[in-house]
């Protein structure tokens, strides 16, 4: 009697869980599958077929598109992109890490203000933020004119339309995405560990490199991925601040889809970006597991701010 | 060893004060700790004991006062005052000849046990062979040899505590500070570790200063105890003296059990420890009369609580064997004048 | 600030770096001169010019259509998804899958959707942009709501279900009210995201219905004009207001 009651109770609970999943998560998961997963898989599929004459696809299997990516022209763009995205990432970390560290040292009330001020620019129009740098770096712009006024240079110098301008624009765009995860990882670090290192004879610099840095590495990695991958795929900054002279993977992909109408080759290039993302996340997960066996829900948490 | 160095205290805390805004954490604290002593700083939370410990280690800066340590006889090069007193406060934490075992142990999660222990020796710039030798030695002393290559996350609480201890003593500090060393352990492990700590202290010959809020822990391990309350040292004495001759009402109340009776002696408080109280059915000759309200039987001994008319505190008596009186019975209470402790009445 | 030591240097640098460009834009939007670089006096003429610009006005209307539609759909789907994921699945993989649209590079999502719409024969229009914006918008709402659910305890809902209330009643009477702040904050964030989104709109939009960011893109490509400064200042004001309100409604940064 009592056994059957609990059994039907358990059955009801299971039914309720399934109903809950279907009602609540069902529509969303379906939507994501339809409008993200299938489209991305489609990109994968397209990469193995031939291009149509006016865009689109001809259903004949080929590995041609992959072979093409190894042509010197494209290898050049790829390596150039990696260098620019890499430089951007390093710069963003060099600026972002100490800033995040400084924020953790603020009184609690000011910490929130400081964090909101970091996120705020990120939520504003990306084109507008890039446009601001066109104004700043212009030969008639404030940077050049104040340098001339100060007598540091005699005539305006070409700041705009250089790889440097592209890097500055990318750092500006993605700096908030470095600061947040790094902040979170420093905030989470047990301060007593640094005291312990100091107590055992480590100088402040030594304690930083032996304890703080390795233990915040998972956060640093997340920040690095959040800068590196979107930098690779960005075509607006190279175009507006690089003046089209700096070509990155993002520009190539854009051109293949909208101008050259070679979707399969564009798909191969997009897969390159996606696989980098996946590989980097896998490395990040491995590192955070190695360090403290946690960090699973780490990436997901950061999305709130991204 | 010269006569001088055996008499001079290893650590001298003189007139140290520290305040956080309006909150006074340390108020004119004076303590001297002798070499090879097992010393305890005992008090309720917020009494300043942890602030004092952190000041000695260098993680807090006192507002006033001095903390000095006796210079090493055989030159560790840690200061100019060889043989004399070294000013600890002028040294950064990483240069102090003092090691601290943190309450949370603060083991480096990304290093295995061996690396955790070796870390302090590496910072001293010792050679690889010497480090390996000393680490192995300590691993044996603390019984951790088979855990040497394991990360802290895979250890039990008791094992982590051993690693923390090993990491500190491998440095052979003049003074080892332990912040609530047993609080994170469960009851059974705690009893084992108490004995273990005492054994280790004898074995390695290091001066131990333990911070704790647990009076039983302090009483059972320490040679001398400083009882602290509201930033002030209330009394410094060995456990027996603290128990039998508490300096004031706070110490009397904090250490051991007993009944504090007001109004029996003019302008003073009378402290009766349970074992000093005799109760009997004989009313004649008893100093007080009352009614039994509670009895507890602990197997080998019992306690009987008695309410005396117009007195707020119950008087508790302990005696061997089973309870002799039932709840509700009227009894006479008596004690030897020598066993009663008179304390100054504080507001 | 005072006890930051040398960390003050990067700290101040970061905030100057983040805000000086924005400040320059806003100041220059009130410049009387036609040159966007040389200050000649105060004027609001560029704001007037902006409101008379037919392209920008049409772009704004298109953007509002997409943003409002995407916000409504993404908020509903994202809220349900968050509850489903954290109450009925409790699986890290399902949660990661739900949040993936927020992490995937926008360009990849954009070309994928372009290919997908072409394959199934959806004509590119504001509607296809809206469908695309709902995908990542939903993930952001879900992220905010999941964080909120993590802070509330589930015993109220369990009690309600124990007392015989069904899944739907429990949701309406108990779950929804307690999550309201997070849902509103999530909606506000999706609205700003959609308002400012360029890359996906650029790929999935039809040629005759440019959204505001697409209009801005074509203007910026031609060079610097004071009108863009005025538009920038207005857009910054809108985004700042919305994000700060969202932050005040749910203390977003606490979810770090």
Short mmCIF file of N, CA, C and O in Angstrom, two decimals, chain A residues 16 21 24-25 27 29 31-33 35-37 39-40 42-43 46 95 98-99 101-103 105 112 114-118 120-121 123-125 127-128 131 133-136 138 140 172 184 229 233 236 239-240 254 257-258 270 274 281 297 300 303 305-306, chain C residues 4 7 10-11 14-15 17-19 21-22 25 37 77 80-81 84 88-89 95 97-99 101-105 107-108 111-113 115-116 131 134-135 138 140 167 171 193 196 198 202 213 217 220-221 224-225 228-229 232 240 243 247 252-253 256:
data_model
loop_
_atom_site.label_atom_id
_atom_site.label_comp_id
_atom_site.label_asym_id
_atom_site.label_seq_id
_atom_site.Cartn_x
_atom_site.Cartn_y
_atom_site.Cartn_z
N UNK A 16 6.16 15.50 -13.69
CA UNK A 16 6.16 16.94 -13.50
C UNK A 16 7.47 17.54 -14.03
O UNK A 16 7.48 18.60 -14.65
N UNK A 21 10.22 20.65 -18.13
CA UNK A 21 11.26 20.81 -19.16
C UNK A 21 10.64 21.19 -20.49
O UNK A 21 11.09 22.10 -21.18
N UNK A 24 8.88 24.85 -20.22
CA UNK A 24 9.76 25.99 -19.99
C UNK A 24 10.94 26.02 -20.96
O UNK A 24 11.16 27.00 -21.66
N UNK A 25 11.72 24.94 -20.96
CA UNK A 25 12.96 24.98 -21.75
C UNK A 25 12.71 24.63 -23.21
O UNK A 25 13.46 25.04 -24.08
N UNK A 27 10.61 25.53 -25.82
CA UNK A 27 10.61 26.53 -26.91
C UNK A 27 11.98 27.17 -27.12
O UNK A 27 12.42 27.30 -28.27
N UNK A 29 15.07 26.06 -26.29
CA UNK A 29 16.08 25.14 -26.83
C UNK A 29 15.82 24.86 -28.31
O UNK A 29 16.74 24.79 -29.11
N UNK A 31 14.36 26.92 -30.36
CA UNK A 31 14.69 28.14 -31.09
C UNK A 31 16.19 28.22 -31.32
O UNK A 31 16.65 28.53 -32.42
N UNK A 32 16.97 27.93 -30.27
CA UNK A 32 18.43 27.99 -30.39
C UNK A 32 18.91 26.97 -31.42
O UNK A 32 19.78 27.24 -32.25
N UNK A 33 18.32 25.77 -31.37
CA UNK A 33 18.70 24.74 -32.33
C UNK A 33 18.43 25.19 -33.75
O UNK A 33 19.27 25.07 -34.64
N UNK A 35 17.89 28.34 -34.94
CA UNK A 35 18.50 29.58 -35.44
C UNK A 35 19.97 29.77 -35.05
O UNK A 35 20.56 30.79 -35.34
N UNK A 36 20.55 28.81 -34.34
CA UNK A 36 22.00 28.89 -34.12
C UNK A 36 22.68 27.60 -34.56
O UNK A 36 23.55 27.61 -35.42
N UNK A 37 22.25 26.48 -33.97
CA UNK A 37 22.96 25.22 -34.21
C UNK A 37 22.87 24.80 -35.68
O UNK A 37 23.90 24.50 -36.30
N UNK A 39 22.14 26.64 -38.39
CA UNK A 39 22.93 27.53 -39.24
C UNK A 39 24.43 27.30 -39.15
O UNK A 39 25.12 27.29 -40.18
N UNK A 40 24.95 27.07 -37.94
CA UNK A 40 26.40 26.86 -37.82
C UNK A 40 26.80 25.53 -38.46
O UNK A 40 27.82 25.43 -39.14
N UNK A 42 25.27 24.23 -40.90
CA UNK A 42 25.14 24.51 -42.32
C UNK A 42 26.45 25.08 -42.88
O UNK A 42 26.89 24.71 -43.98
N UNK A 43 27.07 25.95 -42.08
CA UNK A 43 28.37 26.52 -42.48
C UNK A 43 29.37 25.39 -42.66
O UNK A 43 30.13 25.36 -43.64
N UNK A 46 28.47 23.51 -45.88
CA UNK A 46 28.81 24.30 -47.07
C UNK A 46 30.29 24.25 -47.39
O UNK A 46 30.69 24.34 -48.55
N UNK A 95 46.68 46.09 -19.69
CA UNK A 95 45.92 47.20 -19.11
C UNK A 95 44.85 46.68 -18.15
O UNK A 95 44.63 47.23 -17.08
N UNK A 98 45.89 44.82 -14.19
CA UNK A 98 46.09 45.71 -13.03
C UNK A 98 44.86 46.55 -12.70
O UNK A 98 44.61 46.84 -11.52
N UNK A 99 44.06 46.89 -13.72
CA UNK A 99 42.84 47.65 -13.43
C UNK A 99 41.88 46.79 -12.61
O UNK A 99 41.33 47.25 -11.60
N UNK A 101 42.65 44.35 -10.76
CA UNK A 101 43.26 44.18 -9.43
C UNK A 101 42.96 45.40 -8.58
O UNK A 101 42.58 45.29 -7.41
N UNK A 102 43.12 46.59 -9.18
CA UNK A 102 42.85 47.82 -8.44
C UNK A 102 41.40 47.87 -7.98
O UNK A 102 41.11 48.29 -6.85
N UNK A 103 40.47 47.42 -8.85
CA UNK A 103 39.05 47.47 -8.48
C UNK A 103 38.78 46.58 -7.26
O UNK A 103 38.02 46.95 -6.37
N UNK A 105 40.58 46.18 -4.84
CA UNK A 105 41.10 46.81 -3.63
C UNK A 105 40.22 47.98 -3.16
O UNK A 105 40.46 48.56 -2.11
N UNK A 112 31.34 48.40 -7.05
CA UNK A 112 30.19 48.29 -7.94
C UNK A 112 30.19 49.43 -8.95
O UNK A 112 30.00 49.20 -10.15
N UNK A 114 32.72 51.20 -10.00
CA UNK A 114 33.84 51.02 -10.92
C UNK A 114 33.51 49.97 -11.98
O UNK A 114 33.82 50.14 -13.15
N UNK A 115 32.86 48.87 -11.55
CA UNK A 115 32.52 47.81 -12.50
C UNK A 115 31.48 48.28 -13.50
O UNK A 115 31.58 48.00 -14.70
N UNK A 116 30.47 49.01 -13.02
CA UNK A 116 29.45 49.51 -13.94
C UNK A 116 30.10 50.44 -14.96
O UNK A 116 29.79 50.38 -16.15
N UNK A 117 31.03 51.27 -14.50
CA UNK A 117 31.70 52.18 -15.43
C UNK A 117 32.54 51.43 -16.45
O UNK A 117 32.74 51.90 -17.56
N UNK A 118 33.03 50.25 -16.08
CA UNK A 118 33.78 49.44 -17.05
C UNK A 118 32.84 48.86 -18.10
O UNK A 118 33.13 48.86 -19.30
N UNK A 120 29.77 49.88 -18.95
CA UNK A 120 28.92 50.85 -19.65
C UNK A 120 29.31 51.07 -21.12
O UNK A 120 28.46 50.93 -22.00
N UNK A 121 30.57 51.39 -21.42
CA UNK A 121 30.92 51.61 -22.83
C UNK A 121 30.64 50.39 -23.68
O UNK A 121 30.26 50.50 -24.84
N UNK A 123 28.23 48.40 -23.59
CA UNK A 123 26.82 48.28 -23.98
C UNK A 123 26.40 49.38 -24.94
O UNK A 123 25.24 49.45 -25.32
N UNK A 124 27.29 50.27 -25.30
CA UNK A 124 26.90 51.33 -26.23
C UNK A 124 27.25 50.90 -27.65
O UNK A 124 27.97 49.93 -27.86
N UNK A 125 26.74 51.66 -28.59
CA UNK A 125 26.88 51.30 -30.00
C UNK A 125 28.35 51.13 -30.41
O UNK A 125 29.17 52.03 -30.26
N UNK A 127 29.67 50.84 -33.39
CA UNK A 127 30.10 51.68 -34.51
C UNK A 127 30.46 53.08 -34.01
O UNK A 127 31.44 53.68 -34.45
N UNK A 128 29.64 53.56 -33.08
CA UNK A 128 29.88 54.89 -32.52
C UNK A 128 31.21 54.93 -31.79
O UNK A 128 31.99 55.88 -31.90
N UNK A 131 33.86 54.95 -34.30
CA UNK A 131 33.85 56.27 -34.95
C UNK A 131 34.61 57.29 -34.10
O UNK A 131 35.33 58.15 -34.62
N UNK A 133 37.17 56.97 -32.46
CA UNK A 133 38.62 56.90 -32.72
C UNK A 133 39.00 57.49 -34.07
O UNK A 133 40.12 57.93 -34.25
N UNK A 134 38.06 57.48 -35.03
CA UNK A 134 38.34 58.17 -36.29
C UNK A 134 38.54 59.65 -35.99
O UNK A 134 39.46 60.29 -36.48
N UNK A 135 37.66 60.18 -35.14
CA UNK A 135 37.76 61.59 -34.77
C UNK A 135 39.08 61.86 -34.04
O UNK A 135 39.82 62.79 -34.36
N UNK A 136 39.38 60.99 -33.05
CA UNK A 136 40.56 61.23 -32.21
C UNK A 136 41.86 61.12 -33.01
O UNK A 136 42.79 61.91 -32.83
N UNK A 138 42.36 61.30 -36.30
CA UNK A 138 42.43 62.05 -37.56
C UNK A 138 43.60 63.02 -37.57
O UNK A 138 44.05 63.49 -36.53
N UNK A 140 43.54 65.95 -38.40
CA UNK A 140 43.12 67.23 -37.81
C UNK A 140 42.59 67.04 -36.39
O UNK A 140 42.12 67.99 -35.77
N UNK A 172 40.03 48.98 -27.42
CA UNK A 172 38.97 49.81 -26.89
C UNK A 172 37.64 49.06 -26.89
O UNK A 172 36.86 49.15 -25.94
N UNK A 184 36.64 38.98 -11.53
CA UNK A 184 35.96 37.91 -10.80
C UNK A 184 36.96 36.91 -10.23
O UNK A 184 36.81 36.46 -9.09
N UNK A 229 39.08 36.08 -29.90
CA UNK A 229 38.20 35.52 -30.93
C UNK A 229 37.37 36.60 -31.64
O UNK A 229 37.36 36.66 -32.87
N UNK A 233 37.36 38.02 -35.75
CA UNK A 233 36.17 38.05 -36.58
C UNK A 233 35.67 39.46 -36.85
O UNK A 233 34.64 39.64 -37.48
N UNK A 236 34.78 45.46 -38.97
CA UNK A 236 34.46 46.89 -38.97
C UNK A 236 35.68 47.72 -38.59
O UNK A 236 36.01 48.71 -39.26
N UNK A 239 38.34 47.95 -41.21
CA UNK A 239 37.89 48.75 -42.34
C UNK A 239 37.89 50.24 -41.99
O UNK A 239 38.41 51.06 -42.75
N UNK A 240 37.30 50.59 -40.84
CA UNK A 240 37.14 52.01 -40.50
C UNK A 240 38.43 52.64 -39.98
O UNK A 240 38.74 53.78 -40.30
N UNK A 254 33.60 38.33 -44.55
CA UNK A 254 32.57 39.26 -45.03
C UNK A 254 32.58 39.32 -46.56
O UNK A 254 31.54 39.20 -47.21
N UNK A 257 31.19 36.32 -48.44
CA UNK A 257 29.74 36.15 -48.40
C UNK A 257 29.00 37.27 -49.12
O UNK A 257 27.96 37.05 -49.71
N UNK A 258 29.50 38.51 -49.02
CA UNK A 258 28.72 39.61 -49.57
C UNK A 258 29.24 40.13 -50.91
O UNK A 258 28.49 40.72 -51.66
N UNK A 270 35.28 30.83 -41.63
CA UNK A 270 34.49 30.96 -40.40
C UNK A 270 34.74 29.78 -39.47
O UNK A 270 34.82 29.93 -38.25
N UNK A 274 35.74 29.54 -35.48
CA UNK A 274 34.98 28.72 -34.52
C UNK A 274 35.87 27.68 -33.86
O UNK A 274 35.84 27.47 -32.65
N UNK A 281 38.66 27.41 -25.49
CA UNK A 281 37.82 27.09 -24.33
C UNK A 281 38.24 25.76 -23.70
O UNK A 281 38.24 25.62 -22.48
N UNK A 297 31.40 26.40 -14.34
CA UNK A 297 30.34 27.32 -14.71
C UNK A 297 30.88 28.72 -14.98
O UNK A 297 30.13 29.67 -15.08
N UNK A 300 29.97 30.57 -18.45
CA UNK A 300 28.56 30.89 -18.50
C UNK A 300 28.26 32.13 -17.66
O UNK A 300 27.51 33.01 -18.07
N UNK A 303 28.70 35.65 -19.16
CA UNK A 303 27.83 36.07 -20.24
C UNK A 303 26.96 37.24 -19.82
O UNK A 303 26.65 38.14 -20.59
N UNK A 305 27.57 39.75 -18.54
CA UNK A 305 28.15 41.07 -18.78
C UNK A 305 28.55 41.28 -20.22
O UNK A 305 28.82 42.38 -20.63
N UNK A 306 28.60 40.20 -20.94
CA UNK A 306 29.16 40.31 -22.28
C UNK A 306 28.15 40.94 -23.23
O UNK A 306 27.01 41.11 -22.91
N UNK C 4 45.68 52.47 -3.28
CA UNK C 4 45.93 51.63 -4.45
C UNK C 4 47.42 51.59 -4.82
O UNK C 4 47.84 50.69 -5.52
N UNK C 7 49.03 50.99 -8.50
CA UNK C 7 47.91 50.51 -9.30
C UNK C 7 47.02 51.65 -9.78
O UNK C 7 46.23 51.50 -10.69
N UNK C 10 47.47 52.30 -13.87
CA UNK C 10 46.60 51.62 -14.84
C UNK C 10 45.12 51.90 -14.60
O UNK C 10 44.34 51.97 -15.56
N UNK C 11 44.75 52.05 -13.34
CA UNK C 11 43.35 52.29 -12.99
C UNK C 11 42.85 53.57 -13.67
O UNK C 11 41.85 53.57 -14.39
N UNK C 14 42.84 53.33 -17.53
CA UNK C 14 41.72 52.59 -18.11
C UNK C 14 40.48 53.46 -18.24
O UNK C 14 39.84 53.50 -19.29
N UNK C 15 40.16 54.17 -17.16
CA UNK C 15 38.92 54.96 -17.22
C UNK C 15 39.07 56.14 -18.17
O UNK C 15 38.12 56.50 -18.86
N UNK C 17 40.97 56.11 -20.83
CA UNK C 17 40.94 55.46 -22.14
C UNK C 17 39.50 55.14 -22.56
O UNK C 17 39.11 55.34 -23.70
N UNK C 18 38.69 54.68 -21.60
CA UNK C 18 37.32 54.30 -21.92
C UNK C 18 36.43 55.51 -22.17
O UNK C 18 35.52 55.47 -22.99
N UNK C 19 36.68 56.60 -21.43
CA UNK C 19 35.70 57.69 -21.46
C UNK C 19 36.11 58.92 -22.25
O UNK C 19 35.24 59.68 -22.67
N UNK C 21 37.31 59.21 -25.38
CA UNK C 21 36.73 59.23 -26.73
C UNK C 21 35.24 59.57 -26.71
O UNK C 21 34.76 60.34 -27.53
N UNK C 22 34.54 59.00 -25.74
CA UNK C 22 33.10 59.25 -25.64
C UNK C 22 32.86 60.73 -25.34
O UNK C 22 31.99 61.38 -25.94
N UNK C 25 33.34 62.98 -28.36
CA UNK C 25 32.19 62.92 -29.27
C UNK C 25 31.06 63.82 -28.80
O UNK C 25 30.46 64.57 -29.57
N UNK C 37 36.36 68.83 -35.96
CA UNK C 37 37.59 68.83 -35.16
C UNK C 37 37.86 70.15 -34.46
O UNK C 37 38.44 70.18 -33.40
N UNK C 77 10.88 33.97 -24.23
CA UNK C 77 11.59 32.70 -24.42
C UNK C 77 12.74 32.55 -23.43
O UNK C 77 12.96 31.48 -22.87
N UNK C 80 11.46 31.74 -19.79
CA UNK C 80 11.03 30.34 -19.69
C UNK C 80 12.24 29.41 -19.72
O UNK C 80 12.34 28.47 -18.93
N UNK C 81 13.17 29.72 -20.60
CA UNK C 81 14.36 28.88 -20.75
C UNK C 81 15.15 28.86 -19.44
O UNK C 81 15.59 27.80 -18.98
N UNK C 84 13.36 26.72 -16.95
CA UNK C 84 13.47 25.33 -17.35
C UNK C 84 14.85 24.78 -17.07
O UNK C 84 15.00 23.69 -16.51
N UNK C 88 14.40 22.53 -13.88
CA UNK C 88 13.98 21.20 -14.33
C UNK C 88 15.11 20.39 -14.96
O UNK C 88 15.03 19.20 -15.05
N UNK C 89 16.18 21.07 -15.40
CA UNK C 89 17.28 20.32 -16.01
C UNK C 89 18.45 20.14 -15.05
O UNK C 89 18.92 19.06 -14.83
N UNK C 95 22.73 24.15 -19.76
CA UNK C 95 22.89 25.58 -19.44
C UNK C 95 23.87 26.23 -20.42
O UNK C 95 23.62 27.31 -20.95
N UNK C 97 24.58 25.28 -23.38
CA UNK C 97 23.93 25.33 -24.70
C UNK C 97 22.99 26.54 -24.78
O UNK C 97 22.95 27.24 -25.79
N UNK C 98 22.27 26.79 -23.69
CA UNK C 98 21.33 27.91 -23.67
C UNK C 98 22.05 29.25 -23.78
O UNK C 98 21.49 30.22 -24.28
N UNK C 99 23.26 29.32 -23.25
CA UNK C 99 23.98 30.59 -23.22
C UNK C 99 24.93 30.74 -24.42
O UNK C 99 25.47 31.82 -24.64
N UNK C 101 24.53 31.16 -27.62
CA UNK C 101 24.33 32.24 -28.61
C UNK C 101 24.94 33.57 -28.17
O UNK C 101 25.20 34.44 -29.01
N UNK C 102 25.17 33.74 -26.86
CA UNK C 102 25.77 34.99 -26.39
C UNK C 102 27.28 34.99 -26.56
O UNK C 102 27.92 36.03 -26.52
N UNK C 103 27.87 33.80 -26.69
CA UNK C 103 29.33 33.69 -26.76
C UNK C 103 29.83 33.51 -28.19
O UNK C 103 30.92 33.95 -28.53
N UNK C 104 29.01 32.90 -29.03
CA UNK C 104 29.44 32.63 -30.41
C UNK C 104 29.73 33.96 -31.12
O UNK C 104 29.00 34.93 -30.95
N UNK C 105 30.84 34.05 -31.87
CA UNK C 105 31.15 35.31 -32.55
C UNK C 105 30.01 35.75 -33.47
O UNK C 105 29.43 34.91 -34.17
N UNK C 107 29.89 37.34 -36.20
CA UNK C 107 30.07 37.15 -37.64
C UNK C 107 29.69 35.73 -38.06
O UNK C 107 29.06 35.51 -39.09
N UNK C 108 30.06 34.76 -37.22
CA UNK C 108 29.75 33.36 -37.52
C UNK C 108 28.24 33.13 -37.52
O UNK C 108 27.68 32.51 -38.42
N UNK C 111 26.71 34.79 -40.77
CA UNK C 111 26.79 34.07 -42.05
C UNK C 111 25.99 32.79 -42.00
O UNK C 111 25.37 32.39 -42.99
N UNK C 112 25.96 32.15 -40.82
CA UNK C 112 25.17 30.94 -40.67
C UNK C 112 23.71 31.23 -40.95
O UNK C 112 23.03 30.50 -41.70
N UNK C 113 23.20 32.31 -40.38
CA UNK C 113 21.81 32.66 -40.56
C UNK C 113 21.53 33.06 -42.01
O UNK C 113 20.50 32.71 -42.57
N UNK C 115 23.05 31.94 -44.63
CA UNK C 115 22.99 30.69 -45.38
C UNK C 115 21.68 29.95 -45.10
O UNK C 115 21.03 29.44 -46.02
N UNK C 116 21.28 29.95 -43.84
CA UNK C 116 20.07 29.23 -43.43
C UNK C 116 18.83 29.85 -44.06
O UNK C 116 17.99 29.15 -44.63
N UNK C 131 14.22 37.78 -36.12
CA UNK C 131 14.43 36.36 -35.76
C UNK C 131 15.86 36.15 -35.26
O UNK C 131 16.08 35.43 -34.29
N UNK C 134 16.55 37.66 -31.76
CA UNK C 134 15.95 36.90 -30.65
C UNK C 134 16.91 35.82 -30.14
O UNK C 134 16.98 35.56 -28.94
N UNK C 135 17.72 35.23 -31.05
CA UNK C 135 18.59 34.12 -30.62
C UNK C 135 19.54 34.57 -29.53
O UNK C 135 19.57 33.99 -28.43
N UNK C 138 17.76 36.18 -26.30
CA UNK C 138 17.23 35.16 -25.40
C UNK C 138 18.32 34.64 -24.46
O UNK C 138 18.10 34.46 -23.26
N UNK C 140 20.94 36.23 -23.40
CA UNK C 140 21.26 37.24 -22.39
C UNK C 140 20.19 37.30 -21.30
O UNK C 140 20.51 37.36 -20.11
N UNK C 167 2.23 23.11 -12.28
CA UNK C 167 3.43 23.80 -12.76
C UNK C 167 3.10 25.24 -13.20
O UNK C 167 3.78 26.19 -12.87
N UNK C 171 4.09 28.79 -11.46
CA UNK C 171 4.87 29.75 -12.23
C UNK C 171 4.25 31.15 -12.14
O UNK C 171 4.93 32.13 -11.88
N UNK C 193 20.95 45.94 -26.79
CA UNK C 193 21.75 45.12 -27.70
C UNK C 193 21.20 45.18 -29.12
O UNK C 193 21.93 45.40 -30.08
N UNK C 196 21.66 48.51 -30.93
CA UNK C 196 23.03 48.82 -31.36
C UNK C 196 23.63 47.77 -32.27
O UNK C 196 24.75 47.93 -32.75
N UNK C 198 24.95 45.59 -35.12
CA UNK C 198 25.24 45.89 -36.52
C UNK C 198 25.51 44.66 -37.37
O UNK C 198 24.86 44.45 -38.40
N UNK C 202 23.44 43.50 -40.59
CA UNK C 202 24.07 43.77 -41.87
C UNK C 202 23.95 42.58 -42.81
O UNK C 202 23.77 42.73 -44.01
N UNK C 213 21.99 51.24 -37.11
CA UNK C 213 23.43 50.95 -37.19
C UNK C 213 23.92 50.81 -38.63
O UNK C 213 25.03 51.22 -38.95
N UNK C 217 26.78 53.01 -40.30
CA UNK C 217 27.92 52.39 -40.96
C UNK C 217 28.19 53.05 -42.31
O UNK C 217 29.32 53.42 -42.62
N UNK C 220 29.53 56.59 -41.73
CA UNK C 220 30.89 56.63 -41.20
C UNK C 220 31.92 56.27 -42.27
O UNK C 220 33.01 56.81 -42.33
N UNK C 221 31.54 55.37 -43.17
CA UNK C 221 32.45 54.97 -44.24
C UNK C 221 32.81 56.16 -45.13
O UNK C 221 33.89 56.22 -45.69
N UNK C 224 33.81 61.77 -41.60
CA UNK C 224 33.36 62.33 -40.34
C UNK C 224 32.43 63.51 -40.59
O UNK C 224 32.77 64.42 -41.34
N UNK C 225 31.25 63.47 -40.01
CA UNK C 225 30.37 64.64 -40.09
C UNK C 225 29.84 64.96 -38.70
O UNK C 225 29.71 64.08 -37.86
N UNK C 228 26.89 62.95 -37.22
CA UNK C 228 27.14 61.66 -36.55
C UNK C 228 27.47 61.89 -35.09
O UNK C 228 27.06 61.13 -34.21
N UNK C 229 28.21 62.97 -34.81
CA UNK C 229 28.51 63.28 -33.42
C UNK C 229 27.24 63.45 -32.61
O UNK C 229 27.11 62.93 -31.50
N UNK C 232 25.61 60.14 -32.19
CA UNK C 232 26.38 59.36 -31.22
C UNK C 232 26.03 59.77 -29.81
O UNK C 232 25.79 58.93 -28.94
N UNK C 240 23.32 54.44 -21.97
CA UNK C 240 23.72 54.65 -20.59
C UNK C 240 22.51 54.58 -19.67
O UNK C 240 22.52 53.92 -18.63
N UNK C 243 21.18 50.91 -19.45
CA UNK C 243 22.05 49.97 -18.72
C UNK C 243 22.10 50.32 -17.24
O UNK C 243 22.06 49.44 -16.37
N UNK C 247 20.99 47.98 -14.19
CA UNK C 247 21.89 47.71 -13.08
C UNK C 247 21.21 48.00 -11.74
O UNK C 247 21.36 47.28 -10.77
N UNK C 252 23.31 43.84 -11.22
CA UNK C 252 23.92 42.97 -12.22
C UNK C 252 25.33 42.53 -11.86
O UNK C 252 25.69 41.38 -11.98
N UNK C 253 26.11 43.48 -11.40
CA UNK C 253 27.52 43.16 -11.16
C UNK C 253 27.69 42.17 -10.01
O UNK C 253 28.73 41.55 -9.88
N UNK C 256 28.69 38.61 -10.96
CA UNK C 256 30.02 38.31 -11.49
C UNK C 256 30.51 36.98 -10.94
O UNK C 256 30.46 36.76 -9.75
#
